[in-house]
């Protein structure tokens, strides 16, 4: 049986048209930016959309032609939006947070977090084990963060523990510490010292110890974002291979001087009048 030429060419045209449509859809799907969110946790994640975790994550996608959109929202809300698939990923999560929220991650470690304790200069308190907290007046942490099973249990059992929230809760805790609202704050040492420098309060804080061992941090993806998780891991490998990964890490080895980040410093000043 011979297929009429007109029908043959019509089939060819239809296939070509379908191929063009699929290509267009593919391009648009690829062009849609990956939506990534976190609260401020500088120098890891900074307000002006920098910080080494932000830079590495963005470049891991961009090196493969994928755009990224970063949003600053409170940590707890970011996890909720991720579970609702309103965003694609949240930065700097521990493995326990990823498991508890049923998220996806790769084996790419983006840094380490530690539970570091800071008091005011002049205090003699030190913190090496959980029981040391029983001697302090009030501890301040960030709402939604996980500090490990034992510390989380202690905070939950002591109703006077202060849980700060908002886009820059650590800045709030540091200022409250200086104003005498609580006696110790707990967070990552690098983040505390960076934020304190931007508030011009470094000289008033004192490192008082660390409880527990540092834990690795990952990028968490929603269950529907397995493809993005794979793309991210591949991108990190590419950045390591071309040397860009180390360049970004070197850029953030030294904490910025006071006022080095004018945007960060200016935004933090809005907290100060609240406690004057």
XYZ file of N, CA and C in Angstrom:
828
model
N 0.849 -1.194 0.000
C 0.000 0.000 0.000
C 0.887 1.247 0.000
N 0.567 2.205 -0.874
C 1.364 3.425 -0.981
C 0.716 4.543 -0.196
N 1.495 5.211 0.634
C 0.990 6.334 1.415
C 0.986 7.575 0.533
N -0.124 8.253 0.411
C -0.191 9.458 -0.415
C 0.847 10.479 0.043
N 1.457 11.149 -0.938
C 2.518 12.109 -0.627
C 2.031 13.193 0.306
N 0.784 13.641 0.090
C 0.256 14.712 0.906
C 0.179 14.306 2.388
N -0.283 13.040 2.614
C -0.381 12.525 3.975
C 1.003 12.372 4.588
N 1.970 11.947 3.784
C 3.327 11.740 4.268
C 3.942 13.062 4.726
N 3.795 14.085 3.836
C 4.360 15.389 4.187
C 3.623 16.011 5.362
N 2.308 15.735 5.438
C 1.539 16.250 6.569
C 2.019 15.654 7.881
N 2.322 14.359 7.861
C 2.836 13.699 9.067
C 4.192 14.271 9.453
N 5.020 14.524 8.427
C 6.334 15.110 8.701
C 6.186 16.487 9.348
N 5.283 17.281 8.780
C 5.051 18.637 9.316
C 4.558 18.585 10.758
N 3.635 17.620 11.043
C 3.089 17.490 12.387
C 4.178 17.115 13.383
N 5.028 16.173 12.991
C 6.119 15.753 13.874
C 7.085 16.908 14.136
N 7.375 17.690 13.047
C 8.281 18.813 13.193
C 7.677 19.863 14.127
N 6.354 20.097 13.995
C 5.649 21.071 14.836
C 5.661 20.648 16.301
N 5.413 19.342 16.527
C 5.428 18.820 17.882
C 6.821 18.939 18.497
N 7.839 18.687 17.688
C 9.211 18.775 18.178
C 9.542 20.206 18.605
N 9.103 21.193 17.809
C 9.345 22.601 18.130
C 8.644 22.976 19.432
N 7.382 22.515 19.564
C 6.631 22.806 20.785
C 7.317 22.221 22.014
N 7.761 20.966 21.889
C 8.446 20.325 23.010
C 9.735 21.050 23.352
N 10.428 21.541 22.329
C 11.665 22.277 22.564
C 11.400 23.567 23.313
N 10.309 24.256 22.905
C 9.949 25.503 23.564
C 9.605 25.250 25.018
N 8.784 24.212 25.264
C 8.404 23.880 26.633
C 9.625 23.523 27.457
N 10.551 22.797 26.827
C 11.762 22.383 27.532
C 12.608 23.594 27.916
N 12.708 24.557 26.978
C 13.496 25.753 27.230
C 12.900 26.544 28.375
N 11.546 26.693 28.335
C 10.884 27.451 29.394
C 11.011 26.768 30.744
N 10.915 25.431 30.735
C 11.038 24.691 31.993
C 12.435 24.858 32.565
N 13.441 24.839 31.658
C 14.823 24.976 32.102
C 15.118 26.395 32.582
N 14.428 27.373 31.931
C 14.702 28.763 32.245
C 14.090 29.188 33.573
N 13.080 28.470 34.052
C 12.458 28.836 35.321
C 13.507 28.756 36.423
N 13.698 29.829 37.181
C 14.754 29.834 38.202
C 14.465 28.867 39.347
N 15.517 28.325 39.908
C 15.403 27.512 41.112
C 15.219 28.469 42.281
N 14.151 28.300 43.049
C 13.845 29.200 44.161
C 14.475 28.667 45.446
N 15.396 29.416 46.007
C 16.123 29.012 47.206
C 15.907 30.051 48.296
N 15.703 29.595 49.523
C 15.416 30.531 50.618
C 16.202 30.179 51.871
N 16.359 31.175 52.727
C 16.967 30.987 54.044
C 16.829 32.297 54.799
N 17.062 32.240 56.096
C 17.177 33.485 56.839
C 18.645 33.912 56.827
N 18.928 35.054 57.427
C 20.291 35.573 57.439
C 21.132 34.790 58.438
N 22.293 34.327 57.962
C 23.211 33.560 58.805
C 24.629 33.838 58.313
N 24.944 35.110 58.306
C 26.185 35.587 57.712
C 27.392 35.193 58.583
N 28.545 34.821 58.010
C 28.921 34.966 56.596
C 28.537 33.795 55.690
N 27.762 32.841 56.179
C 27.324 31.726 55.342
C 26.247 32.191 54.356
N 25.246 32.906 54.890
C 24.106 33.378 54.095
C 23.857 34.825 54.494
N 24.067 35.763 53.580
C 24.024 37.176 53.927
C 22.866 37.900 53.260
N 22.536 39.056 53.832
C 21.362 39.805 53.420
C 21.450 40.315 51.990
N 22.645 40.631 51.520
C 22.799 41.141 50.167
C 23.019 40.014 49.158
N 22.464 38.843 49.477
C 22.480 37.673 48.597
C 23.899 37.196 48.297
N 24.761 37.292 49.324
C 26.101 36.729 49.220
C 26.301 35.786 50.400
N 27.562 35.449 50.665
C 27.869 34.432 51.653
C 28.320 33.186 50.901
N 29.222 32.423 51.476
C 29.817 31.356 50.669
C 28.832 30.247 50.322
N 27.865 29.944 51.193
C 26.880 28.906 50.869
C 25.972 29.382 49.742
N 25.595 30.650 49.775
C 24.774 31.227 48.702
C 25.542 31.217 47.391
N 26.785 31.687 47.434
C 27.590 31.761 46.211
C 27.823 30.390 45.588
N 28.171 29.419 46.415
C 28.422 28.078 45.892
C 27.161 27.457 45.295
N 26.041 27.623 45.991
C 24.790 27.040 45.498
C 24.363 27.691 44.190
N 24.444 29.010 44.145
C 24.069 29.719 42.915
C 24.938 29.284 41.743
N 26.245 29.260 41.950
C 27.164 28.918 40.862
C 27.026 27.452 40.447
N 26.666 26.576 41.375
C 26.479 25.158 41.025
C 25.383 24.996 39.983
N 24.362 25.832 40.063
C 23.286 25.792 39.061
C 23.657 26.606 37.823
N 24.216 27.793 38.025
C 24.507 28.680 36.893
C 25.522 28.084 35.938
N 26.475 27.320 36.457
C 27.497 26.734 35.593
C 26.892 25.725 34.625
N 25.657 25.305 34.925
C 24.932 24.379 34.050
C 23.783 25.069 33.312
N 23.788 26.400 33.333
C 22.798 27.160 32.592
C 21.473 27.342 33.289
N 21.429 27.088 34.593
C 20.184 27.203 35.347
C 20.223 28.424 36.261
N 19.247 29.309 36.108
C 19.168 30.500 36.949
C 18.681 30.148 38.354
N 19.062 30.994 39.307
C 18.672 30.803 40.710
C 18.096 32.107 41.253
N 17.029 32.000 42.022
C 16.467 33.160 42.717
C 16.528 32.902 44.216
N 17.215 33.801 44.938
C 17.381 33.636 46.377
C 16.440 34.570 47.121
N 15.752 34.041 48.137
C 14.825 34.837 48.930
C 15.198 34.755 50.404
N 15.109 35.893 51.087
C 15.380 35.933 52.519
C 14.067 35.878 53.279
N 13.829 34.783 53.970
C 12.630 34.632 54.791
C 13.019 33.902 56.076
N 12.235 34.047 57.147
C 12.567 33.368 58.402
C 12.748 31.864 58.219
N 13.667 31.305 58.972
C 14.060 29.897 58.845
C 12.866 28.938 58.941
N 12.041 29.119 59.965
C 10.921 28.203 60.171
C 9.923 28.278 59.028
N 9.672 29.491 58.557
C 8.750 29.659 57.428
C 9.335 29.053 56.158
N 10.661 29.170 55.992
C 11.313 28.601 54.809
C 11.078 27.094 54.730
N 11.162 26.407 55.864
C 10.921 24.968 55.885
C 9.471 24.645 55.518
N 8.538 25.461 55.999
C 7.120 25.246 55.680
C 6.878 25.455 54.189
N 7.451 26.524 53.630
C 7.274 26.810 52.208
C 7.911 25.718 51.347
N 8.998 25.138 51.839
C 9.651 24.047 51.106
C 8.766 22.808 51.088
N 8.164 22.488 52.221
C 7.262 21.336 52.291
C 6.029 21.528 51.423
N 5.616 22.777 51.242
C 4.449 23.088 50.408
C 4.820 23.217 48.931
N 6.113 23.046 48.622
C 6.620 23.153 47.254
C 6.493 24.553 46.677
N 6.444 25.569 47.537
C 6.424 26.944 47.066
C 7.831 27.450 46.772
N 8.834 26.788 47.321
C 10.231 27.027 46.991
C 10.882 25.677 46.734
N 12.099 25.710 46.202
C 12.757 24.464 45.795
C 13.803 23.958 46.778
N 14.392 24.859 47.559
C 15.469 24.424 48.455
C 15.673 25.419 49.585
N 16.216 24.933 50.698
C 16.606 25.769 51.835
C 18.064 25.459 52.154
N 18.825 26.483 52.451
C 20.269 26.325 52.662
C 20.631 25.984 54.104
N 21.774 25.344 54.241
C 22.440 25.119 55.540
C 21.562 24.384 56.551
N 21.134 23.183 56.201
C 20.320 22.364 57.087
C 21.130 21.180 57.601
N 20.893 20.797 58.843
C 21.532 19.594 59.377
C 20.788 18.358 58.874
N 21.416 17.210 58.998
C 20.783 15.966 58.540
C 19.523 15.654 59.336
N 19.509 16.034 60.614
C 18.321 15.772 61.438
C 17.142 16.634 60.994
N 17.396 17.886 60.636
C 16.325 18.754 60.132
C 15.793 18.222 58.812
N 16.689 17.766 57.959
C 16.279 17.198 56.671
C 15.418 15.960 56.879
N 15.818 15.102 57.801
C 15.050 13.883 58.070
C 13.702 14.205 58.715
N 13.698 15.100 59.693
C 12.463 15.434 60.405
C 11.423 16.096 59.511
N 11.891 16.788 58.469
C 10.979 17.477 57.557
C 10.772 16.720 56.254
N 11.299 15.487 56.205
C 11.132 14.612 55.043
C 11.591 15.299 53.749
N 12.791 15.837 53.795
C 13.364 16.516 52.645
C 14.392 15.632 51.948
N 14.846 16.084 50.806
C 15.906 15.409 50.072
C 17.198 16.203 50.216
N 18.312 15.521 50.172
C 19.602 16.197 50.152
C 20.598 15.302 49.429
N 21.747 15.873 49.121
C 22.836 15.095 48.547
C 23.884 14.897 49.636
N 24.981 14.268 49.286
C 26.041 14.072 50.282
C 27.051 15.224 50.252
N 26.652 16.347 49.629
C 27.538 17.511 49.535
C 27.473 18.304 50.836
N 28.563 18.323 51.577
C 28.640 19.069 52.832
C 28.996 20.519 52.522
N 28.162 21.460 53.012
C 28.350 22.880 52.719
C 28.977 23.639 53.891
N 29.459 22.927 54.871
C 30.047 23.569 56.035
C 29.659 22.812 57.287
N 29.993 23.371 58.432
C 29.696 22.709 59.700
C 29.116 23.726 60.680
N 28.209 23.243 61.498
C 27.626 24.085 62.528
C 28.044 23.583 63.897
N 28.206 24.520 64.832
C 28.545 24.148 66.208
C 27.700 24.984 67.152
N 27.483 24.466 68.338
C 26.717 25.174 69.362
C 27.691 25.928 70.264
N 27.933 27.176 69.907
C 28.888 28.012 70.625
C 28.146 28.987 71.534
N 28.694 29.190 72.731
C 28.050 29.993 73.765
C 28.794 31.308 73.966
N 28.031 32.404 74.028
C 28.620 33.721 74.234
C 27.896 34.439 75.361
N 28.684 35.075 76.222
C 28.155 35.899 77.312
C 28.721 37.302 77.141
N 28.386 38.169 78.076
C 28.985 39.490 78.091
C 30.395 39.416 78.672
N 31.243 40.323 78.240
C 32.569 40.451 78.839
C 32.391 40.743 80.332
N 33.151 40.069 81.151
C 33.024 40.231 82.598
C 32.341 39.055 83.254
N 31.593 38.288 82.472
C 30.963 37.091 83.014
C 32.014 35.998 83.198
N 31.793 35.124 84.168
C 32.723 34.017 84.411
C 32.101 32.674 84.035
N 30.894 32.706 83.462
C 30.225 31.455 83.090
C 30.963 30.750 81.956
N 30.989 29.423 82.017
C 31.554 28.617 80.935
C 30.618 27.458 80.657
N 30.636 26.969 79.414
C 29.686 25.940 78.994
C 30.421 24.837 78.235
N 30.487 23.686 78.875
C 31.131 22.526 78.271
C 30.212 21.307 78.247
N 29.161 21.337 79.075
C 28.189 20.258 79.123
C 26.807 20.825 79.446
N 25.765 20.042 79.170
C 24.393 20.514 79.319
C 24.111 21.058 80.719
N 24.617 20.382 81.738
C 24.328 20.791 83.121
C 24.816 22.200 83.440
N 25.793 22.711 82.672
C 26.286 24.066 82.911
C 25.195 25.102 82.684
N 24.213 24.761 81.853
C 23.120 25.689 81.574
C 22.221 25.893 82.792
N 22.230 24.937 83.701
C 21.371 25.055 84.887
C 21.778 26.223 85.777
N 22.997 26.703 85.599
C 23.501 27.776 86.445
C 23.263 29.167 85.855
N 22.807 29.213 84.594
C 22.647 30.510 83.941
C 21.237 31.062 84.149
N 21.087 32.359 84.014
C 19.806 33.009 84.250
C 18.812 32.759 83.125
N 19.219 33.037 81.893
C 18.343 32.798 80.743
C 19.185 32.623 79.490
N 18.826 31.603 78.704
C 19.511 31.343 77.442
C 18.648 31.841 76.290
N 19.289 32.286 75.212
C 18.564 32.768 74.035
C 19.030 32.013 72.800
N 18.074 31.508 72.028
C 18.359 30.759 70.808
C 17.458 31.292 69.700
N 17.544 30.663 68.524
C 16.726 31.073 67.384
C 15.589 30.088 67.178
N 14.393 30.597 67.060
C 13.203 29.766 66.893
C 13.286 28.934 65.612
N 13.025 27.637 65.743
C 13.017 26.755 64.581
C 14.312 26.024 64.331
N 15.404 26.512 64.893
C 16.690 25.850 64.704
C 16.770 24.587 65.557
N 17.556 23.620 65.093
C 17.824 22.429 65.869
C 19.222 22.516 66.469
N 19.354 22.274 67.761
C 20.645 22.379 68.445
C 21.133 21.016 68.942
N 20.511 19.968 68.457
C 20.848 18.632 68.923
C 19.808 18.152 69.926
N 19.674 16.865 70.048
C 18.619 16.273 70.883
C 18.687 16.757 72.326
N 19.879 16.732 72.927
C 20.004 17.072 74.346
C 19.749 18.551 74.611
N 20.334 19.413 73.801
C 20.122 20.844 73.993
C 18.673 21.233 73.701
N 18.103 20.676 72.648
C 16.700 20.964 72.330
C 15.789 20.560 73.483
N 16.105 19.428 74.084
C 15.302 18.960 75.225
C 15.434 19.917 76.397
N 16.634 20.416 76.633
C 16.843 21.353 77.748
C 16.076 22.646 77.506
N 16.173 23.178 76.294
C 15.453 24.414 75.977
C 13.950 24.226 76.139
N 13.451 23.074 75.696
C 12.022 22.811 75.787
C 11.536 22.660 77.220
N 12.433 22.193 78.098
C 12.057 21.971 79.504
C 12.203 23.226 80.352
N 12.773 24.286 79.791
C 12.976 25.526 80.546
C 12.217 26.663 79.853
N 11.029 26.975 80.347
C 10.164 27.967 79.697
C 10.735 29.373 79.646
N 11.778 29.649 80.414
C 12.358 30.991 80.350
C 13.362 31.135 79.198
N 13.584 30.058 78.456
C 14.443 30.151 77.273
C 13.799 31.101 76.265
N 14.591 32.004 75.719
C 14.063 32.984 74.765
C 14.316 32.496 73.344
N 13.244 32.410 72.537
C 13.331 31.979 71.145
C 13.106 33.189 70.242
N 14.163 33.668 69.610
C 14.053 34.822 68.719
C 13.577 34.376 67.342
N 12.825 35.232 66.663
C 12.340 34.921 65.322
C 12.479 36.151 64.440
N 12.080 36.023 63.177
C 12.210 37.122 62.229
C 13.326 36.864 61.246
N 13.611 37.838 60.380
C 14.628 37.664 59.350
C 16.052 37.712 59.897
N 16.251 38.357 61.041
C 17.597 38.464 61.610
C 17.541 38.246 63.119
N 17.126 37.050 63.539
C 16.925 36.797 64.969
C 18.203 36.836 65.793
N 19.335 36.477 65.202
C 20.581 36.496 65.970
C 20.955 37.924 66.370
N 20.752 38.872 65.465
C 21.025 40.267 65.804
C 20.189 40.689 67.004
N 18.944 40.254 67.021
C 18.064 40.562 68.140
C 18.606 39.965 69.436
N 19.073 38.726 69.375
C 19.594 38.067 70.578
C 20.853 38.750 71.104
N 21.722 39.173 70.186
C 22.951 39.851 70.614
C 22.621 41.158 71.322
N 21.713 41.921 70.755
C 21.340 43.200 71.364
C 20.667 42.981 72.707
N 19.815 41.985 72.786
C 19.148 41.682 74.058
C 20.176 41.247 75.120
N 21.200 40.518 74.688
C 22.260 40.114 75.618
C 22.971 41.347 76.171
N 23.327 42.262 75.286
C 24.022 43.485 75.705
C 23.153 44.319 76.637
N 21.842 44.290 76.411
C 20.907 45.054 77.245
C 20.541 44.326 78.542
N 21.104 43.132 78.743
C 20.858 42.404 79.984
C 19.554 41.624 80.012
N 18.940 41.407 78.860
C 17.673 40.676 78.830
C 17.868 39.173 79.051
N 19.016 38.650 78.666
C 19.366 37.265 78.974
C 20.872 37.170 79.190
N 21.322 36.014 79.663
C 22.714 35.898 80.118
C 23.639 35.189 79.136
N 23.086 34.408 78.206
C 23.929 33.700 77.251
C 23.157 33.491 75.949
N 23.869 33.561 74.834
C 23.269 33.251 73.539
C 24.007 32.065 72.928
N 23.286 31.278 72.152
C 23.866 30.083 71.536
C 23.656 30.128 70.040
N 24.737 29.988 69.290
C 24.687 29.943 67.827
C 26.071 29.548 67.339
N 26.278 29.640 66.043
C 27.573 29.337 65.461
C 28.555 30.485 65.713
N 29.774 30.148 66.091
C 30.777 31.155 66.461
C 31.032 32.166 65.347
N 31.207 31.689 64.125
C 31.476 32.593 63.011
C 30.332 33.565 62.792
N 29.110 33.055 62.922
C 27.928 33.881 62.678
C 27.759 34.920 63.781
N 27.974 34.506 65.028
C 27.868 35.449 66.155
C 28.885 36.570 66.007
N 30.130 36.217 65.722
C 31.174 37.226 65.651
C 30.984 38.154 64.462
N 30.517 37.613 63.352
C 30.264 38.467 62.187
C 29.139 39.456 62.483
N 28.024 38.947 63.024
C 26.873 39.810 63.306
C 27.215 40.860 64.359
N 27.959 40.452 65.370
C 28.373 41.397 66.412
C 29.245 42.503 65.825
N 30.097 42.152 64.864
C 30.957 43.163 64.240
C 30.128 44.183 63.479
N 29.052 43.724 62.845
C 28.197 44.638 62.101
C 27.375 45.541 63.023
N 27.211 45.117 64.263
C 26.494 45.919 65.257
C 27.438 46.765 66.110
N 28.736 46.645 65.823
C 29.759 47.332 66.631
C 29.710 46.897 68.092
N 29.416 45.630 68.325
C 29.289 45.120 69.686
C 30.289 44.002 69.999
N 31.245 43.782 69.119
C 32.199 42.686 69.293
C 32.922 42.755 70.637
N 33.333 43.941 71.036
C 34.127 44.106 72.254
C 33.331 43.811 73.521
N 32.017 43.729 73.403
C 31.190 43.476 74.581
C 30.844 41.996 74.765
N 31.217 41.163 73.781
C 30.888 39.738 73.850
C 32.109 38.908 74.232
N 31.835 37.767 74.827
C 32.896 36.870 75.291
C 32.531 35.423 74.940
N 33.442 34.738 74.272
C 33.233 33.311 73.971
C 33.299 32.524 75.270
N 32.272 31.681 75.512
C 32.182 30.981 76.802
C 32.152 29.468 76.669
N 32.449 28.948 75.480
C 32.529 27.498 75.334
C 31.646 26.937 74.238
N 31.825 25.654 74.003
C 31.070 24.923 72.972
C 30.592 23.607 73.554
N 29.353 23.255 73.281
C 28.810 21.966 73.723
C 28.527 21.104 72.495
N 29.070 19.905 72.499
C 28.855 18.994 71.384
C 29.878 19.167 70.284
N 29.800 18.304 69.280
C 30.727 18.336 68.153
C 30.075 19.046 66.960
N 30.898 19.638 66.089
C 30.339 20.273 64.887
C 29.589 19.247 64.035
N 28.488 19.688 63.426
C 27.688 18.804 62.574
C 27.665 19.365 61.158
N 27.675 18.508 60.142
C 27.690 18.983 58.754
C 26.371 19.622 58.340
N 26.470 20.532 57.385
C 25.313 21.242 56.856
C 25.120 20.903 55.379
N 23.870 20.815 54.964
C 23.532 20.447 53.594
C 22.500 21.412 53.017
N 22.263 21.308 51.724
C 21.143 22.000 51.088
C 19.982 21.015 51.045
N 18.834 21.426 51.553
C 17.656 20.563 51.578
C 16.708 20.894 50.444
N 16.243 19.865 49.731
C 15.308 20.021 48.618
C 13.985 19.340 48.962
N 12.899 19.826 48.369
C 11.609 19.171 48.562
C 11.614 17.822 47.856
N 10.682 16.964 48.215
C 10.617 15.619 47.642
C 10.424 15.637 46.124
N 9.822 16.709 45.604
C 9.569 16.813 44.171
C 10.762 17.391 43.408
N 11.869 17.629 44.103
C 13.010 18.291 43.468
C 14.255 17.412 43.382
N 14.050 16.144 43.121
C 15.193 15.237 43.005
C 16.118 15.668 41.866
N 15.529 16.127 40.750
C 16.343 16.547 39.608
C 17.236 17.723 39.981
N 16.682 18.686 40.744
C 17.486 19.833 41.176
C 18.594 19.413 42.134
N 18.295 18.436 42.984
C 19.315 17.950 43.920
C 20.484 17.338 43.155
N 20.168 16.580 42.123
C 21.218 15.957 41.305
C 22.014 17.023 40.554
N 21.299 18.013 40.000
C 21.956 19.111 39.286
C 22.902 19.863 40.209
N 22.444 20.119 41.426
C 23.268 20.819 42.411
C 24.558 20.054 42.702
N 24.438 18.756 42.967
C 25.618 17.938 43.276
C 26.591 17.914 42.101
N 26.055 17.789 40.888
C 26.913 17.796 39.693
C 27.624 19.141 39.558
N 26.886 20.228 39.856
C 27.469 21.557 39.741
C 28.609 21.777 40.718
N 28.453 21.285 41.943
C 29.534 21.408 42.928
C 30.777 20.671 42.447
N 30.597 19.484 41.875
C 31.736 18.735 41.324
C 32.426 19.533 40.217
N 31.630 20.203 39.383
C 32.192 21.002 38.290
C 32.977 22.195 38.835
N 32.443 22.828 39.897
C 33.137 23.967 40.493
C 34.455 23.553 41.138
N 34.472 22.368 41.724
C 35.711 21.858 42.314
C 36.732 21.558 41.226
N 36.248 21.034 40.097
C 37.147 20.659 39.003
C 37.781 21.873 38.329
N 37.027 22.972 38.195
C 37.578 24.143 37.496
C 38.241 25.158 38.431
N 38.256 24.856 39.745
C 38.936 25.724 40.701
C 38.081 26.828 41.294
N 36.851 26.995 40.803
C 36.000 28.083 41.286
C 35.535 27.840 42.723
N 35.357 26.576 43.081
C 34.933 26.230 44.442
C 35.921 26.784 45.460
N 37.202 26.544 45.244
C 38.217 27.010 46.191
C 38.323 28.524 46.199
N 38.105 29.159 45.041
C 38.142 30.616 44.972
C 37.060 31.229 45.860
N 35.864 30.642 45.822
C 34.757 31.137 46.644
C 35.061 30.911 48.117
N 35.594 29.735 48.456
C 35.933 29.451 49.849
C 36.995 30.420 50.366
N 38.009 30.705 49.539
C 39.066 31.627 49.936
C 38.525 33.031 50.192
N 37.526 33.403 49.411
C 36.931 34.738 49.529
C 36.335 34.971 50.911
N 35.833 33.896 51.533
C 35.138 34.044 52.810
C 35.932 33.502 54.005
N 37.209 33.285 53.843
C 38.013 32.761 54.952
C 38.160 33.770 56.080
N 38.251 35.060 55.738
C 38.438 36.100 56.739
C 37.130 36.851 56.935
N 36.687 36.966 58.164
C 35.458 37.689 58.449
C 35.627 39.165 58.092
N 34.595 39.787 57.528
C 34.683 41.207 57.151
C 34.937 42.103 58.364
N 35.616 43.206 58.120
C 35.815 44.193 59.171
C 34.490 44.882 59.479
N 34.426 45.581 60.588
C 33.220 46.325 60.935
C 32.871 47.275 59.795
N 31.597 47.260 59.402
C 31.067 48.127 58.343
C 31.552 47.754 56.948
N 32.235 46.612 56.807
C 32.698 46.233 55.474
C 31.523 45.995 54.538
N 30.451 45.458 55.064
C 29.250 45.238 54.288
C 28.253 46.333 54.684
N 28.190 47.393 53.897
C 27.377 48.543 54.267
C 25.895 48.208 54.321
N 25.442 47.350 53.406
C 24.030 46.966 53.392
C 23.676 46.226 54.668
N 24.523 45.280 55.039
C 24.300 44.499 56.256
C 24.302 45.421 57.487
N 25.296 46.285 57.580
C 25.425 47.165 58.735
C 24.222 48.095 58.845
N 23.820 48.683 57.733
C 22.719 49.637 57.738
C 21.415 48.977 58.154
N 21.183 47.763 57.687
C 19.949 47.065 58.030
C 19.909 46.646 59.494
N 21.063 46.313 60.056
C 21.099 45.900 61.449
C 20.840 47.064 62.402
N 21.151 48.279 61.946
C 20.968 49.436 62.829
C 19.503 49.657 63.211
N 18.581 49.101 62.400
C 17.154 49.291 62.691
C 16.759 48.612 63.990
N 17.558 47.623 64.438
C 17.242 46.938 65.680
C 17.611 47.765 66.914
N 18.609 48.620 66.779
C 19.159 49.300 67.941
C 18.174 50.220 68.666
N 17.389 51.037 67.946
C 16.475 51.939 68.666
C 15.454 51.209 69.534
N 15.138 49.970 69.192
C 14.140 49.211 69.942
C 14.563 49.040 71.393
N 15.878 48.977 71.626
C 16.363 48.664 72.961
C 17.024 49.850 73.649
N 16.972 51.010 73.031
C 17.570 52.197 73.654
C 16.677 52.740 74.775
